[in-house]
N, CA, C and O atoms as a GROMACS GRO file, in nm:
protein
  596
    1MET      N    1   3.950  -0.084  -7.082
    1MET     CA    2   4.008  -0.200  -7.019
    1MET      C    3   4.050  -0.298  -7.127
    1MET      O    4   3.966  -0.358  -7.196
    2ASN      N    5   4.182  -0.314  -7.142
    2ASN     CA    6   4.234  -0.408  -7.241
    2ASN      C    7   4.173  -0.386  -7.379
    2ASN      O    8   4.142  -0.481  -7.451
    3GLY      N    9   4.157  -0.258  -7.414
    3GLY     CA   10   4.107  -0.222  -7.547
    3GLY      C   11   3.956  -0.221  -7.561
    3GLY      O   12   3.904  -0.198  -7.670
    4ARG      N   13   3.885  -0.246  -7.453
    4ARG     CA   14   3.738  -0.246  -7.458
    4ARG      C   15   3.682  -0.150  -7.354
    4ARG      O   16   3.742  -0.130  -7.248
    5ASP      N   17   3.569  -0.092  -7.385
    5ASP     CA   18   3.503  -0.004  -7.289
    5ASP      C   19   3.420  -0.084  -7.190
    5ASP      O   20   3.355  -0.183  -7.227
    6HIS      N   21   3.423  -0.042  -7.066
    6HIS     CA   22   3.343  -0.103  -6.960
    6HIS      C   23   3.282   0.008  -6.878
    6HIS      O   24   3.347   0.109  -6.850
    7ALA      N   25   3.158  -0.010  -6.839
    7ALA     CA   26   3.092   0.086  -6.750
    7ALA      C   27   3.064   0.016  -6.618
    7ALA      O   28   2.996  -0.086  -6.614
    8LEU      N   29   3.115   0.072  -6.510
    8LEU     CA   30   3.095   0.016  -6.377
    8LEU      C   31   3.048   0.126  -6.284
    8LEU      O   32   3.093   0.241  -6.292
    9GLU      N   33   2.959   0.090  -6.196
    9GLU     CA   34   2.924   0.179  -6.086
    9GLU      C   35   2.987   0.120  -5.962
    9GLU      O   36   2.954   0.009  -5.920
   10VAL      N   37   3.077   0.197  -5.902
   10VAL     CA   38   3.146   0.150  -5.783
   10VAL      C   39   3.143   0.259  -5.677
   10VAL      O   40   3.134   0.378  -5.708
   11GLU      N   41   3.151   0.217  -5.553
   11GLU     CA   42   3.161   0.312  -5.444
   11GLU      C   43   3.298   0.381  -5.452
   11GLU      O   44   3.393   0.323  -5.504
   12PRO      N   45   3.308   0.501  -5.402
   12PRO     CA   46   3.434   0.576  -5.411
   12PRO      C   47   3.554   0.505  -5.347
   12PRO      O   48   3.668   0.533  -5.384
   13ARG      N   49   3.532   0.415  -5.254
   13ARG     CA   50   3.642   0.348  -5.183
   13ARG      C   51   3.689   0.219  -5.249
   13ARG      O   52   3.783   0.156  -5.200
   14VAL      N   53   3.627   0.178  -5.360
   14VAL     CA   54   3.664   0.053  -5.427
   14VAL      C   55   3.796   0.072  -5.502
   14VAL      O   56   3.811   0.166  -5.580
   15THR      N   57   3.890  -0.017  -5.477
   15THR     CA   58   4.018  -0.008  -5.545
   15THR      C   59   4.007  -0.063  -5.687
   15THR      O   60   3.915  -0.139  -5.719
   16LEU      N   61   4.101  -0.024  -5.770
   16LEU     CA   62   4.108  -0.076  -5.906
   16LEU      C   63   4.125  -0.228  -5.900
   16LEU      O   64   4.065  -0.300  -5.980
   17LEU      N   65   4.206  -0.276  -5.808
   17LEU     CA   66   4.226  -0.421  -5.794
   17LEU      C   67   4.096  -0.494  -5.768
   17LEU      O   68   4.067  -0.594  -5.833
   18ASP      N   69   4.017  -0.445  -5.674
   18ASP     CA   70   3.891  -0.511  -5.644
   18ASP      C   71   3.792  -0.499  -5.759
   18ASP      O   72   3.716  -0.593  -5.784
   19ALA      N   73   3.791  -0.386  -5.828
   19ALA     CA   74   3.703  -0.372  -5.944
   19ALA      C   75   3.741  -0.471  -6.053
   19ALA      O   76   3.654  -0.532  -6.115
   20LEU      N   77   3.871  -0.486  -6.078
   20LEU     CA   78   3.917  -0.580  -6.180
   20LEU      C   79   3.877  -0.723  -6.145
   20LEU      O   80   3.819  -0.794  -6.227
   21ARG      N   81   3.908  -0.763  -6.024
   21ARG     CA   82   3.887  -0.902  -5.984
   21ARG      C   83   3.741  -0.935  -5.956
   21ARG      O   84   3.691  -1.037  -6.003
   22ASP      N   85   3.673  -0.849  -5.881
   22ASP     CA   86   3.538  -0.880  -5.834
   22ASP      C   87   3.427  -0.837  -5.929
   22ASP      O   88   3.323  -0.901  -5.935
   23ARG      N   89   3.449  -0.731  -6.002
   23ARG     CA   90   3.343  -0.678  -6.088
   23ARG      C   91   3.361  -0.717  -6.234
   23ARG      O   92   3.263  -0.734  -6.307
   24LEU      N   93   3.487  -0.731  -6.279
   24LEU     CA   94   3.513  -0.763  -6.419
   24LEU      C   95   3.566  -0.904  -6.440
   24LEU      O   96   3.590  -0.945  -6.554
   25ALA      N   97   3.586  -0.978  -6.332
   25ALA     CA   98   3.636  -1.117  -6.337
   25ALA      C   99   3.770  -1.127  -6.408
   25ALA      O  100   3.799  -1.229  -6.472
   26LEU      N  101   3.853  -1.024  -6.398
   26LEU     CA  102   3.989  -1.026  -6.451
   26LEU      C  103   4.082  -1.062  -6.335
   26LEU      O  104   4.141  -0.975  -6.271
   27THR      N  105   4.093  -1.190  -6.311
   27THR     CA  106   4.163  -1.239  -6.192
   27THR      C  107   4.312  -1.262  -6.214
   27THR      O  108   4.380  -1.311  -6.124
   28GLY      N  109   4.363  -1.228  -6.332
   28GLY     CA  110   4.507  -1.240  -6.355
   28GLY      C  111   4.586  -1.146  -6.267
   28GLY      O  112   4.697  -1.178  -6.225
   29THR      N  113   4.531  -1.030  -6.239
   29THR     CA  114   4.594  -0.935  -6.148
   29THR      C  115   4.574  -0.989  -6.007
   29THR      O  116   4.460  -1.008  -5.963
   30LYS      N  117   4.684  -1.012  -5.937
   30LYS     CA  118   4.676  -1.080  -5.808
   30LYS      C  119   4.670  -0.984  -5.690
   30LYS      O  120   4.724  -0.873  -5.695
   31LYS      N  121   4.602  -1.028  -5.586
   31LYS     CA  122   4.598  -0.955  -5.460
   31LYS      C  123   4.700  -1.022  -5.369
   31LYS      O  124   4.681  -1.134  -5.322
   32GLY      N  125   4.809  -0.949  -5.346
   32GLY     CA  126   4.914  -1.003  -5.261
   32GLY      C  127   4.905  -0.944  -5.122
   32GLY      O  128   4.837  -0.997  -5.035
   33CYS      N  129   4.973  -0.834  -5.103
   33CYS     CA  130   4.980  -0.773  -4.970
   33CYS      C  131   4.866  -0.674  -4.945
   33CYS      O  132   4.831  -0.648  -4.830
   34ASP      N  133   4.808  -0.620  -5.050
   34ASP     CA  134   4.702  -0.518  -5.042
   34ASP      C  135   4.750  -0.389  -4.975
   34ASP      O  136   4.670  -0.310  -4.926
   35HIS      N  137   4.883  -0.369  -4.975
   35HIS     CA  138   4.943  -0.250  -4.915
   35HIS      C  139   5.047  -0.184  -5.007
   35HIS      O  140   5.119  -0.094  -4.963
   36GLY      N  141   5.055  -0.227  -5.133
   36GLY     CA  142   5.149  -0.167  -5.227
   36GLY      C  143   5.294  -0.205  -5.206
   36GLY      O  144   5.384  -0.133  -5.249
   37GLN      N  145   5.318  -0.318  -5.141
   37GLN     CA  146   5.456  -0.356  -5.111
   37GLN      C  147   5.508  -0.475  -5.189
   37GLN      O  148   5.628  -0.503  -5.184
   38CYS      N  149   5.420  -0.548  -5.261
   38CYS     CA  150   5.468  -0.671  -5.325
   38CYS      C  151   5.467  -0.666  -5.478
   38CYS      O  152   5.540  -0.743  -5.541
   39GLY      N  153   5.388  -0.579  -5.539
   39GLY     CA  154   5.386  -0.566  -5.684
   39GLY      C  155   5.299  -0.667  -5.757
   39GLY      O  156   5.291  -0.662  -5.880
   40ALA      N  157   5.234  -0.759  -5.686
   40ALA     CA  158   5.153  -0.862  -5.753
   40ALA      C  159   5.036  -0.802  -5.830
   40ALA      O  160   4.985  -0.865  -5.922
   41CYS      N  161   4.994  -0.684  -5.793
   41CYS     CA  162   4.876  -0.621  -5.856
   41CYS      C  163   4.912  -0.520  -5.963
   41CYS      O  164   4.828  -0.438  -6.001
   42THR      N  165   5.035  -0.522  -6.013
   42THR     CA  166   5.079  -0.423  -6.111
   42THR      C  167   5.000  -0.432  -6.241
   42THR      O  168   4.987  -0.540  -6.300
   43VAL      N  169   4.948  -0.319  -6.285
   43VAL     CA  170   4.880  -0.304  -6.414
   43VAL      C  171   4.932  -0.176  -6.478
   43VAL      O  172   5.009  -0.102  -6.417
   44HIS      N  173   4.890  -0.150  -6.601
   44HIS     CA  174   4.928  -0.025  -6.668
   44HIS      C  175   4.806   0.064  -6.682
   44HIS      O  176   4.699   0.018  -6.723
   45VAL      N  177   4.821   0.189  -6.649
   45VAL     CA  178   4.717   0.290  -6.669
   45VAL      C  179   4.778   0.396  -6.760
   45VAL      O  180   4.875   0.461  -6.724
   46ASP      N  181   4.719   0.411  -6.877
   46ASP     CA  182   4.774   0.502  -6.978
   46ASP      C  183   4.922   0.475  -7.003
   46ASP      O  184   5.001   0.567  -7.021
   47GLY      N  185   4.958   0.347  -7.003
   47GLY     CA  186   5.094   0.306  -7.033
   47GLY      C  187   5.192   0.312  -6.918
   47GLY      O  188   5.307   0.271  -6.934
   48GLU      N  189   5.150   0.360  -6.803
   48GLU     CA  190   5.237   0.369  -6.685
   48GLU      C  191   5.201   0.258  -6.588
   48GLU      O  192   5.084   0.226  -6.569
   49ARG      N  193   5.301   0.198  -6.526
   49ARG     CA  194   5.271   0.093  -6.428
   49ARG      C  195   5.219   0.155  -6.300
   49ARG      O  196   5.270   0.256  -6.252
   50VAL      N  197   5.116   0.093  -6.245
   50VAL     CA  198   5.059   0.136  -6.118
   50VAL      C  199   5.026   0.012  -6.035
   50VAL      O  200   5.010  -0.098  -6.088
   51LEU      N  201   5.016   0.033  -5.906
   51LEU     CA  202   4.974  -0.072  -5.815
   51LEU      C  203   4.823  -0.060  -5.799
   51LEU      O  204   4.773   0.038  -5.744
   52ALA      N  205   4.752  -0.160  -5.847
   52ALA     CA  206   4.606  -0.155  -5.848
   52ALA      C  207   4.547  -0.156  -5.708
   52ALA      O  208   4.435  -0.109  -5.688
   53CYS      N  209   4.620  -0.208  -5.610
   53CYS     CA  210   4.568  -0.210  -5.474
   53CYS      C  211   4.570  -0.072  -5.408
   53CYS      O  212   4.499  -0.049  -5.311
   54LEU      N  213   4.652   0.018  -5.461
   54LEU     CA  214   4.662   0.154  -5.406
   54LEU      C  215   4.591   0.258  -5.492
   54LEU      O  216   4.594   0.376  -5.461
   55THR      N  217   4.528   0.213  -5.600
   55THR     CA  218   4.462   0.304  -5.693
   55THR      C  219   4.311   0.285  -5.682
   55THR      O  220   4.262   0.173  -5.692
   56LEU      N  221   4.240   0.392  -5.660
   56LEU     CA  222   4.094   0.383  -5.656
   56LEU      C  223   4.040   0.368  -5.798
   56LEU      O  224   4.090   0.431  -5.891
   57ALA      N  225   3.938   0.286  -5.813
   57ALA     CA  226   3.877   0.266  -5.945
   57ALA      C  227   3.830   0.398  -6.004
   57ALA      O  228   3.841   0.421  -6.124
   58ALA      N  229   3.777   0.485  -5.920
   58ALA     CA  230   3.726   0.615  -5.968
   58ALA      C  231   3.838   0.701  -6.026
   58ALA      O  232   3.811   0.787  -6.111
   59GLN      N  233   3.961   0.681  -5.983
   59GLN     CA  234   4.074   0.759  -6.032
   59GLN      C  235   4.108   0.728  -6.178
   59GLN      O  236   4.171   0.810  -6.245
   60VAL      N  237   4.068   0.613  -6.226
   60VAL     CA  238   4.107   0.572  -6.361
   60VAL      C  239   3.991   0.582  -6.461
   60VAL      O  240   4.000   0.530  -6.572
   61GLU      N  241   3.885   0.647  -6.421
   61GLU     CA  242   3.771   0.663  -6.510
   61GLU      C  243   3.815   0.732  -6.639
   61GLU      O  244   3.880   0.837  -6.636
   62GLY      N  245   3.780   0.671  -6.752
   62GLY     CA  246   3.811   0.726  -6.882
   62GLY      C  247   3.954   0.705  -6.928
   62GLY      O  248   3.992   0.755  -7.034
   63ARG      N  249   4.033   0.632  -6.852
   63ARG     CA  250   4.172   0.609  -6.888
   63ARG      C  251   4.190   0.468  -6.945
   63ARG      O  252   4.104   0.382  -6.927
   64SER      N  253   4.299   0.446  -7.013
   64SER     CA  254   4.329   0.316  -7.073
   64SER      C  255   4.400   0.227  -6.972
   64SER      O  256   4.506   0.263  -6.920
   65ILE      N  257   4.342   0.112  -6.945
   65ILE     CA  258   4.399   0.018  -6.848
   65ILE      C  259   4.435  -0.111  -6.920
   65ILE      O  260   4.356  -0.164  -6.998
   66THR      N  261   4.556  -0.159  -6.893
   66THR     CA  262   4.599  -0.288  -6.948
   66THR      C  263   4.635  -0.379  -6.832
   66THR      O  264   4.714  -0.343  -6.745
   67THR      N  265   4.576  -0.497  -6.833
   67THR     CA  266   4.607  -0.600  -6.733
   67THR      C  267   4.681  -0.712  -6.804
   67THR      O  268   4.699  -0.708  -6.926
   68ILE      N  269   4.723  -0.810  -6.729
   68ILE     CA  270   4.793  -0.924  -6.788
   68ILE      C  271   4.707  -0.991  -6.896
   68ILE      O  272   4.761  -1.044  -6.993
   69GLU      N  273   4.576  -0.989  -6.878
   69GLU     CA  274   4.487  -1.052  -6.977
   69GLU      C  275   4.489  -0.979  -7.111
   69GLU      O  276   4.456  -1.038  -7.214
   70GLY      N  277   4.527  -0.852  -7.111
   70GLY     CA  278   4.527  -0.773  -7.234
   70GLY      C  279   4.662  -0.758  -7.298
   70GLY      O  280   4.677  -0.684  -7.396
   71LEU      N  281   4.762  -0.827  -7.247
   71LEU     CA  282   4.899  -0.812  -7.298
   71LEU      C  283   4.923  -0.890  -7.427
   71LEU      O  284   4.989  -0.839  -7.518
   72ALA      N  285   4.871  -1.009  -7.438
   72ALA     CA  286   4.889  -1.091  -7.559
   72ALA      C  287   4.805  -1.033  -7.672
   72ALA      O  288   4.709  -0.959  -7.649
   73ASP      N  289   4.842  -1.068  -7.795
   73ASP     CA  290   4.765  -1.025  -7.911
   73ASP      C  291   4.629  -1.093  -7.913
   73ASP      O  292   4.608  -1.195  -7.847
   74GLU      N  293   4.537  -1.036  -7.988
   74GLU     CA  294   4.402  -1.093  -8.000
   74GLU      C  295   4.404  -1.239  -8.045
   74GLU      O  296   4.319  -1.318  -8.005
   75ASP      N  297   4.502  -1.275  -8.130
   75ASP     CA  298   4.509  -1.412  -8.181
   75ASP      C  299   4.576  -1.509  -8.083
   75ASP      O  300   4.594  -1.627  -8.114
   76GLY      N  301   4.613  -1.457  -7.964
   76GLY     CA  302   4.674  -1.542  -7.863
   76GLY      C  303   4.826  -1.542  -7.864
   76GLY      O  304   4.888  -1.605  -7.778
   77THR      N  305   4.886  -1.471  -7.958
   77THR     CA  306   5.032  -1.461  -7.961
   77THR      C  307   5.080  -1.388  -7.837
   77THR      O  308   5.036  -1.276  -7.808
   78LEU      N  309   5.169  -1.451  -7.764
   78LEU     CA  310   5.218  -1.392  -7.641
   78LEU      C  311   5.304  -1.269  -7.667
   78LEU      O  312   5.373  -1.261  -7.769
   79HIS      N  313   5.300  -1.175  -7.576
   79HIS     CA  314   5.391  -1.060  -7.577
   79HIS      C  315   5.532  -1.116  -7.559
   79HIS      O  316   5.549  -1.223  -7.500
   80ALA      N  317   5.633  -1.047  -7.609
   80ALA     CA  318   5.771  -1.093  -7.599
   80ALA      C  319   5.813  -1.121  -7.455
   80ALA      O  320   5.890  -1.214  -7.430
   81VAL      N  321   5.764  -1.042  -7.360
   81VAL     CA  322   5.798  -1.064  -7.220
   81VAL      C  323   5.735  -1.193  -7.169
   81VAL      O  324   5.799  -1.270  -7.097
   82GLN      N  325   5.609  -1.217  -7.204
   82GLN     CA  326   5.544  -1.341  -7.163
   82GLN      C  327   5.618  -1.462  -7.218
   82GLN      O  328   5.641  -1.559  -7.146
   83ALA      N  329   5.656  -1.456  -7.345
   83ALA     CA  330   5.728  -1.567  -7.408
   83ALA      C  331   5.864  -1.588  -7.341
   83ALA      O  332   5.906  -1.701  -7.319
   84ALA      N  333   5.932  -1.478  -7.309
   84ALA     CA  334   6.063  -1.488  -7.244
   84ALA      C  335   6.050  -1.548  -7.104
   84ALA      O  336   6.136  -1.625  -7.062
   85PHE      N  337   5.945  -1.514  -7.031
   85PHE     CA  338   5.924  -1.573  -6.898
   85PHE      C  339   5.909  -1.724  -6.910
   85PHE      O  340   5.960  -1.798  -6.826
   86LEU      N  341   5.839  -1.770  -7.011
   86LEU     CA  342   5.825  -1.914  -7.031
   86LEU      C  343   5.960  -1.977  -7.068
   86LEU      O  344   5.999  -2.079  -7.012
   87GLU      N  345   6.029  -1.915  -7.163
   87GLU     CA  346   6.156  -1.971  -7.211
   87GLU      C  347   6.263  -1.973  -7.101
   87GLU      O  348   6.345  -2.065  -7.095
   88GLN      N  349   6.263  -1.872  -7.016
   88GLN     CA  350   6.365  -1.862  -6.912
   88GLN      C  351   6.322  -1.926  -6.780
   88GLN      O  352   6.396  -1.921  -6.681
   89ASP      N  353   6.204  -1.988  -6.779
   89ASP     CA  354   6.152  -2.051  -6.657
   89ASP      C  355   6.155  -1.952  -6.540
   89ASP      O  356   6.206  -1.981  -6.432
   90ALA      N  357   6.098  -1.832  -6.567
   90ALA     CA  358   6.108  -1.720  -6.473
   90ALA      C  359   5.994  -1.718  -6.370
   90ALA      O  360   5.951  -1.611  -6.327
   91PHE      N  361   5.948  -1.833  -6.334
   91PHE     CA  362   5.843  -1.841  -6.231
   91PHE      C  363   5.847  -1.980  -6.170
   91PHE      O  364   5.894  -2.076  -6.232
   92GLN      N  365   5.798  -1.988  -6.049
   92GLN     CA  366   5.784  -2.119  -5.986
   92GLN      C  367   5.637  -2.138  -5.950
   92GLN      O  368   5.565  -2.209  -6.020
   93CYS      N  369   5.593  -2.075  -5.842
   93CYS     CA  370   5.452  -2.093  -5.806
   93CYS      C  371   5.361  -2.013  -5.901
   93CYS      O  372   5.246  -2.049  -5.922
   94GLY      N  373   5.415  -1.904  -5.958
   94GLY     CA  374   5.341  -1.825  -6.056
   94GLY      C  375   5.254  -1.714  -6.000
   94GLY      O  376   5.197  -1.636  -6.076
   95TYR      N  377   5.244  -1.704  -5.869
   95TYR     CA  378   5.154  -1.603  -5.812
   95TYR      C  379   5.197  -1.461  -5.847
   95TYR      O  380   5.113  -1.377  -5.879
   96CYS      N  381   5.325  -1.433  -5.840
   96CYS     CA  382   5.374  -1.298  -5.868
   96CYS      C  383   5.393  -1.271  -6.017
   96CYS      O  384   5.415  -1.156  -6.056
   97THR      N  385   5.384  -1.373  -6.098
   97THR     CA  386   5.420  -1.362  -6.240
   97THR      C  387   5.344  -1.253  -6.315
   97THR      O  388   5.408  -1.178  -6.388
   98PRO      N  389   5.212  -1.240  -6.302
   98PRO     CA  390   5.145  -1.133  -6.376
   98PRO      C  391   5.200  -0.994  -6.343
   98PRO      O  392   5.223  -0.913  -6.433
   99GLY      N  393   5.222  -0.967  -6.215
   99GLY     CA  394   5.278  -0.838  -6.176
   99GLY      C  395   5.421  -0.821  -6.223
   99GLY      O  396   5.461  -0.712  -6.265
  100GLN      N  397   5.499  -0.928  -6.217
  100GLN     CA  398   5.637  -0.924  -6.266
  100GLN      C  399   5.638  -0.892  -6.416
  100GLN      O  400   5.716  -0.808  -6.461
  101ILE      N  401   5.552  -0.958  -6.491
  101ILE     CA  402   5.548  -0.936  -6.636
  101ILE      C  403   5.505  -0.793  -6.668
  101ILE      O  404   5.564  -0.729  -6.754
  102MET      N  405   5.403  -0.744  -6.600
  102MET     CA  406   5.357  -0.607  -6.627
  102MET      C  407   5.467  -0.506  -6.593
  102MET      O  408   5.484  -0.408  -6.666
  103SER      N  409   5.541  -0.528  -6.485
  103SER     CA  410   5.653  -0.439  -6.452
  103SER      C  411   5.765  -0.453  -6.553
  103SER      O  412   5.828  -0.354  -6.589
  104ALA      N  413   5.791  -0.574  -6.597
  104ALA     CA  414   5.897  -0.596  -6.696
  104ALA      C  415   5.867  -0.524  -6.827
  104ALA      O  416   5.956  -0.467  -6.889
  105VAL      N  417   5.742  -0.528  -6.870
  105VAL     CA  418   5.703  -0.457  -6.993
  105VAL      C  419   5.731  -0.308  -6.978
  105VAL      O  420   5.786  -0.245  -7.068
  106ALA      N  421   5.695  -0.252  -6.862
  106ALA     CA  422   5.721  -0.110  -6.837
  106ALA      C  423   5.870  -0.083  -6.827
  106ALA      O  424   5.919   0.018  -6.876
  107CYS      N  425   5.943  -0.172  -6.764
  107CYS     CA  426   6.088  -0.160  -6.750
  107CYS      C  427   6.153  -0.145  -6.887
  107CYS      O  428   6.236  -0.057  -6.908
  108ILE      N  429   6.115  -0.229  -6.978
  108ILE     CA  430   6.172  -0.226  -7.113
  108ILE      C  431   6.125  -0.102  -7.188
  108ILE      O  432   6.206  -0.033  -7.250
  109ARG      N  433   5.996  -0.075  -7.183
  109ARG     CA  434   5.939   0.039  -7.256
  109ARG      C  435   6.001   0.171  -7.211
  109ARG      O  436   6.022   0.262  -7.291
  110GLU      N  437   6.029   0.181  -7.081
  110GLU     CA  438   6.084   0.304  -7.025
  110GLU      C  439   6.236   0.311  -7.033
  110GLU      O  440   6.296   0.407  -6.985
  111GLY      N  441   6.298   0.210  -7.094
  111GLY     CA  442   6.443   0.213  -7.116
  111GLY      C  443   6.528   0.179  -6.995
  111GLY      O  444   6.640   0.228  -6.982
  112HIS      N  445   6.476   0.095  -6.906
  112HIS     CA  446   6.549   0.058  -6.785
  112HIS      C  447   6.603  -0.084  -6.790
  112HIS      O  448   6.623  -0.147  -6.686
  113ALA      N  449   6.627  -0.136  -6.909
  113ALA     CA  450   6.674  -0.274  -6.922
  113ALA      C  451   6.813  -0.279  -6.986
  113ALA      O  452   6.845  -0.373  -7.059
  114GLY      N  453   6.895  -0.178  -6.957
  114GLY     CA  454   7.028  -0.171  -7.017
  114GLY      C  455   7.129  -0.266  -6.957
  114GLY      O  456   7.225  -0.305  -7.024
  115SER      N  457   7.109  -0.305  -6.832
  115SER     CA  458   7.200  -0.398  -6.766
  115SER      C  459   7.120  -0.480  -6.664
  115SER      O  460   7.008  -0.445  -6.629
  116ASP      N  461   7.180  -0.588  -6.618
  116ASP     CA  462   7.114  -0.670  -6.517
  116ASP      C  463   7.093  -0.589  -6.389
  116ASP      O  464   6.989  -0.603  -6.324
  117GLU      N  465   7.189  -0.505  -6.353
  117GLU     CA  466   7.176  -0.420  -6.235
  117GLU      C  467   7.056  -0.326  -6.248
  117GLU      O  468   6.978  -0.308  -6.154
  118GLU      N  469   7.044  -0.265  -6.365
  118GLU     CA  470   6.934  -0.172  -6.388
  118GLU      C  471   6.800  -0.245  -6.384
  118GLU      O  472   6.704  -0.194  -6.327
  119ILE      N  473   6.794  -0.363  -6.442
  119ILE     CA  474   6.671  -0.443  -6.439
  119ILE      C  475   6.635  -0.477  -6.294
  119ILE      O  476   6.520  -0.461  -6.253
  120ARG      N  477   6.732  -0.524  -6.217
  120ARG     CA  478   6.706  -0.559  -6.077
  120ARG      C  479   6.655  -0.438  -5.999
  120ARG      O  480   6.562  -0.450  -5.919
  121GLU      N  481   6.716  -0.323  -6.022
  121GLU     CA  482   6.674  -0.202  -5.951
  121GLU      C  483   6.531  -0.164  -5.988
  121GLU      O  484   6.451  -0.133  -5.900
  122TYR      N  485   6.498  -0.167  -6.117
  122TYR     CA  486   6.365  -0.126  -6.160
  122TYR      C  487   6.259  -0.226  -6.116
  122TYR      O  488   6.146  -0.188  -6.086
  123MET      N  489   6.294  -0.353  -6.112
  123MET     CA  490   6.199  -0.458  -6.076
  123MET      C  491   6.193  -0.482  -5.925
  123MET      O  492   6.122  -0.572  -5.881
  124ALA      N  493   6.265  -0.404  -5.846
  124ALA     CA  494   6.275  -0.427  -5.702
  124ALA      C  495   6.141  -0.418  -5.630
  124ALA      O  496   6.127  -0.475  -5.521
  125GLY      N  497   6.044  -0.351  -5.685
  125GLY     CA  498   5.913  -0.341  -5.622
  125GLY      C  499   5.825  -0.463  -5.639
  125GLY      O  500   5.715  -0.469  -5.584
  126ASN      N  501   5.873  -0.561  -5.714
  126ASN     CA  502   5.798  -0.684  -5.736
  126ASN      C  503   5.868  -0.798  -5.664
  126ASN      O  504   5.980  -0.836  -5.699
  127LEU      N  505   5.800  -0.853  -5.564
  127LEU     CA  506   5.859  -0.958  -5.483
  127LEU      C  507   5.821  -1.097  -5.534
  127LEU      O  508   5.710  -1.118  -5.584
  128CYS      N  509   5.916  -1.189  -5.522
  128CYS     CA  510   5.894  -1.329  -5.559
  128CYS      C  511   5.933  -1.414  -5.440
  128CYS      O  512   6.052  -1.425  -5.407
  129ARG      N  513   5.836  -1.474  -5.375
  129ARG     CA  514   5.865  -1.557  -5.257
  129ARG      C  515   5.946  -1.681  -5.294
  129ARG      O  516   6.016  -1.736  -5.209
  130CYS      N  517   5.936  -1.725  -5.417
  130CYS     CA  518   6.008  -1.846  -5.459
  130CYS      C  519   6.155  -1.818  -5.492
  130CYS      O  520   6.235  -1.911  -5.502
  131GLY      N  521   6.190  -1.691  -5.510
  131GLY     CA  522   6.329  -1.656  -5.539
  131GLY      C  523   6.371  -1.679  -5.683
  131GLY      O  524   6.485  -1.716  -5.709
  132ALA      N  525   6.281  -1.659  -5.777
  132ALA     CA  526   6.313  -1.681  -5.919
  132ALA      C  527   6.381  -1.560  -5.983
  132ALA      O  528   6.380  -1.546  -6.105
  133TYR      N  529   6.439  -1.473  -5.903
  133TYR     CA  530   6.495  -1.348  -5.953
  133TYR      C  531   6.597  -1.363  -6.066
  133TYR      O  532   6.589  -1.287  -6.163
  134PRO      N  533   6.693  -1.455  -6.059
  134PRO     CA  534   6.789  -1.467  -6.170
  134PRO      C  535   6.719  -1.499  -6.303
  134PRO      O  536   6.759  -1.449  -6.408
  135HIS      N  537   6.616  -1.581  -6.297
  135HIS     CA  538   6.543  -1.617  -6.419
  135HIS      C  539   6.457  -1.500  -6.467
  135HIS      O  540   6.440  -1.481  -6.588
  136ILE      N  541   6.403  -1.423  -6.374
  136ILE     CA  542   6.323  -1.305  -6.410
  136ILE      C  543   6.412  -1.205  -6.482
  136ILE      O  544   6.373  -1.151  -6.585
  137VAL      N  545   6.530  -1.178  -6.428
  137VAL     CA  546   6.624  -1.084  -6.491
  137VAL      C  547   6.662  -1.135  -6.629
  137VAL      O  548   6.667  -1.058  -6.725
  138ALA      N  549   6.689  -1.264  -6.641
  138ALA     CA  550   6.724  -1.322  -6.772
  138ALA      C  551   6.609  -1.305  -6.872
  138ALA      O  552   6.632  -1.277  -6.989
  139ALA      N  553   6.486  -1.323  -6.825
  139ALA     CA  554   6.370  -1.307  -6.914
  139ALA      C  555   6.356  -1.162  -6.959
  139ALA      O  556   6.328  -1.136  -7.076
  140VAL      N  557   6.374  -1.068  -6.868
  140VAL     CA  558   6.364  -0.926  -6.906
  140VAL      C  559   6.474  -0.892  -7.005
  140VAL      O  560   6.450  -0.823  -7.104
  141ARG      N  561   6.597  -0.939  -6.978
  141ARG     CA  562   6.708  -0.915  -7.070
  141ARG      C  563   6.678  -0.971  -7.208
  141ARG      O  564   6.700  -0.903  -7.309
  142GLN      N  565   6.627  -1.094  -7.215
  142GLN     CA  566   6.595  -1.157  -7.343
  142GLN      C  567   6.487  -1.079  -7.417
  142GLN      O  568   6.502  -1.051  -7.536
  143ALA      N  569   6.380  -1.044  -7.348
  143ALA     CA  570   6.270  -0.971  -7.412
  143ALA      C  571   6.316  -0.834  -7.460
  143ALA      O  572   6.275  -0.789  -7.567
  144ALA      N  573   6.400  -0.768  -7.381
  144ALA     CA  574   6.451  -0.635  -7.421
  144ALA      C  575   6.530  -0.646  -7.550
  144ALA      O  576   6.514  -0.564  -7.640
  145ARG      N  577   6.616  -0.748  -7.560
  145ARG     CA  578   6.692  -0.770  -7.684
  145ARG      C  579   6.600  -0.793  -7.801
  145ARG      O  580   6.618  -0.735  -7.908
  146GLU      N  581   6.499  -0.879  -7.782
  146GLU     CA  582   6.406  -0.912  -7.890
  146GLU      C  583   6.324  -0.791  -7.934
  146GLU      O  584   6.300  -0.771  -8.053
  147LEU      N  585   6.281  -0.711  -7.839
  147LEU     CA  586   6.197  -0.594  -7.872
  147LEU      C  587   6.280  -0.482  -7.936
  147LEU      O  588   6.225  -0.401  -8.010
  148ARG      N  589   6.410  -0.477  -7.909
  148ARG     CA  590   6.497  -0.377  -7.970
  148ARG      C  591   6.526  -0.410  -8.116
  148ARG      O  592   6.548  -0.320  -8.197
  149SER      N  593   6.526  -0.538  -8.151
  149SER     CA  594   6.563  -0.577  -8.288
  149SER      C  595   6.445  -0.583  -8.381
  149SER      O  596   6.460  -0.614  -8.499
   0.00000   0.00000   0.00000
């Protein structure tokens, strides 16, 4: 978990989202719809984005998990996507922001940030009730440029 080992005993029905929030106090990952439809709970498992509300904690035993809390460097330096979200004002209420950022990191890493259309398509699973989508796309575009250079 974010570069550190953790040992948890959980019932087979406990989701990764609930284990993160309730057992490890990693509350950056948000509980939105709890049905895999909003993207607020997006985390990375072995570098792939997953919806923590649809993933059982037992399924990720022994795997590498990165949450929003583990994205910045140890010294506090923000990831390029986090910095771009701040610079582009890509959030309003901020509730969806952790999931948006985690999806954006995967979007760029997987090569889906070639155009605004491609970014919008890849990020479509992450909903923003405030409608900050133009700023989110701008932030992903900016971070993709920075990470390529």
